[in-house]
Coordinates of C-alpha atoms in Angstrom, one line a residue:
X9 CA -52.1 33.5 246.9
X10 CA -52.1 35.5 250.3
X11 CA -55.6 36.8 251.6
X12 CA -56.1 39.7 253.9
X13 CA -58.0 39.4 257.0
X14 CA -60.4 42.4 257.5
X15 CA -59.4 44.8 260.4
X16 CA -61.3 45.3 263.7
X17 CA -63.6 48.4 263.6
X18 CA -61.8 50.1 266.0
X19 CA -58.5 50.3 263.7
X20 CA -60.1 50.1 260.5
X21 CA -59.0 53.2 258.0
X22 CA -61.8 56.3 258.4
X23 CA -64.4 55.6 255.9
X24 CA -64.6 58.0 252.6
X25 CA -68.3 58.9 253.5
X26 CA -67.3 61.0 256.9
X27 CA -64.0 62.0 254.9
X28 CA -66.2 63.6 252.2
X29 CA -68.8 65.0 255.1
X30 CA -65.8 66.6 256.3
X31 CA -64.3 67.8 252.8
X32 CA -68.0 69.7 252.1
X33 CA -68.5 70.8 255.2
X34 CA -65.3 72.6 255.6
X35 CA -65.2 74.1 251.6
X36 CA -68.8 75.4 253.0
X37 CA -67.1 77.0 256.0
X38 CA -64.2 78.5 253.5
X39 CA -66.9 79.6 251.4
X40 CA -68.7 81.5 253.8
X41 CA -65.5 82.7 255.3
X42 CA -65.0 84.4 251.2
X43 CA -68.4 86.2 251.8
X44 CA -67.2 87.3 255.3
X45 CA -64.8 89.1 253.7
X46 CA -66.3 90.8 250.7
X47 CA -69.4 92.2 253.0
X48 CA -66.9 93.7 255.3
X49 CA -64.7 95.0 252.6
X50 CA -68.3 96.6 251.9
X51 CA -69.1 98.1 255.3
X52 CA -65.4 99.3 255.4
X53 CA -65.7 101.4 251.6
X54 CA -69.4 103.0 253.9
X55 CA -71.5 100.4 251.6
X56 CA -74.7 99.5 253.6
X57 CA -73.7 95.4 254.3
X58 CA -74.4 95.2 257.9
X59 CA -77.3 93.1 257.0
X60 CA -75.1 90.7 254.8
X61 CA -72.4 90.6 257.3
X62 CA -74.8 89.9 259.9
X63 CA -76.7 86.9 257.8
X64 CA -73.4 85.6 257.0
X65 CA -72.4 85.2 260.5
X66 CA -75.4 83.5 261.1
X67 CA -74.2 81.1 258.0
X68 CA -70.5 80.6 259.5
X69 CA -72.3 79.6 262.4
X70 CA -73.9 76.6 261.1
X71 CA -71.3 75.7 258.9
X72 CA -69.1 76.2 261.8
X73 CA -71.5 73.5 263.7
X74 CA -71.9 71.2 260.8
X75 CA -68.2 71.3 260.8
X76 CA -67.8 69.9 264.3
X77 CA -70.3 67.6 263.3
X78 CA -68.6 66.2 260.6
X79 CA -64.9 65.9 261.9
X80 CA -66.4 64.1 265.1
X81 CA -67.8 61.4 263.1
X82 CA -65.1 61.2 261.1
X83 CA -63.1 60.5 264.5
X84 CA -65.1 58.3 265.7
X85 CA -65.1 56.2 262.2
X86 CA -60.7 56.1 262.8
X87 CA -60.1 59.1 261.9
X88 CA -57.6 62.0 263.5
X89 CA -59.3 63.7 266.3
X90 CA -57.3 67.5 266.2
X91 CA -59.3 68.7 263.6
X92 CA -62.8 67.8 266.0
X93 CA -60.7 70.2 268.6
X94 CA -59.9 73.0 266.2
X95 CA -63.5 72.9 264.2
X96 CA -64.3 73.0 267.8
X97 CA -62.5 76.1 269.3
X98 CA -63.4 78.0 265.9
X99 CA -67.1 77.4 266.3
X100 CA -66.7 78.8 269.7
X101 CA -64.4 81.5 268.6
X102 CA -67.5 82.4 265.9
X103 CA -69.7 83.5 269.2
X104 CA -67.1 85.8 270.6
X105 CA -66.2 87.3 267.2
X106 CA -70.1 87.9 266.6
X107 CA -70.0 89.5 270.1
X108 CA -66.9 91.6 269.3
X109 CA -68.1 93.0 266.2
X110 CA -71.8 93.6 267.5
X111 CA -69.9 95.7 270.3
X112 CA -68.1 97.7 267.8
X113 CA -64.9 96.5 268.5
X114 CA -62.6 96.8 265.2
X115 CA -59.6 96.4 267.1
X116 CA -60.7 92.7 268.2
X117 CA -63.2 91.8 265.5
X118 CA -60.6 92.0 262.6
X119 CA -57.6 90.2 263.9
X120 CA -60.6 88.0 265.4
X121 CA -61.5 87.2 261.3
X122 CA -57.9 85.8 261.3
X123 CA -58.2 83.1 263.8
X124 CA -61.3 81.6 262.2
X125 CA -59.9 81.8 258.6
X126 CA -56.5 80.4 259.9
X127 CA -58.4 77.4 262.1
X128 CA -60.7 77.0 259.0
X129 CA -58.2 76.5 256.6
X130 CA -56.2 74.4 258.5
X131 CA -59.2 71.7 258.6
X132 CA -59.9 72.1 255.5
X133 CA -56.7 71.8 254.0
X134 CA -56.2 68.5 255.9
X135 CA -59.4 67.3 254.8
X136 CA -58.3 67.8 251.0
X137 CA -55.0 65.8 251.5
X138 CA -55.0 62.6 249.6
X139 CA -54.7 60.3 252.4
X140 CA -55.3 62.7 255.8
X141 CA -53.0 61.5 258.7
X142 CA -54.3 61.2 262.2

């Protein structure tokens, strides 16, 4: 009979409560990201949507936050610590496309939508693997 000895905290495998805190928080940012797209698929056919665009920016900037939130304590449980850096520069990359867009700056706003979809769904992705790697 062999026994296993119960690893320090400091190497101990993330815990599946932060791992799921991560995994909601990040299908809430995709989610959000979806109505992102469909409101400004509205304003670009000359729909009024300004107001749902603008409301859901406000949303993709708390689920952006929660985000950061949620991969950070997932770090600091064991787990990986590049998706607290990119949940981090796509919550800050939120502000400067809200302050793009407000300016009317199509050019920047739209290629803008990339980079947070791209950062998003890189985290998220990662956070849906069976066993996430640090």
């Amino acid at each position: 009979m062999t026994r296993t000895q119960s690893l320090p905290a400091t190497t101990r495998a993330p815990g599946s409560s932060t791992g799921r805190a991560v995994q909601a928080t990040a299908a809430l940012s995709v989610l959000v990201l979806l109505w992102q797209f469909v409101t400004a698929g509205r304003l670009l056919s000359q729909a009024d949507a300004m107001d749902a665009h603008g409301t859901g920016a406000i949303a993709l900037h708390v689920a952006g936050a929660l985000l950061v939130v949620a991969t950070l304590l997932h770090a600091r449980a064991g787990g990986a610590r590049w998706p607290v850096v990119v949940s981090a520069a796509v919550f800050v990359a939120g502000f400067v496309q809200a302050a793009i867009g407000d300016a009317g700056n199509m050019t920047a706003h739209v290629p803008g939508s990339l980079v947070l979809t791209v950062g998003t769904v890189w985290v998220t992705a990662w956070a849906f693997r069976r066993h996430p790697a640090a």
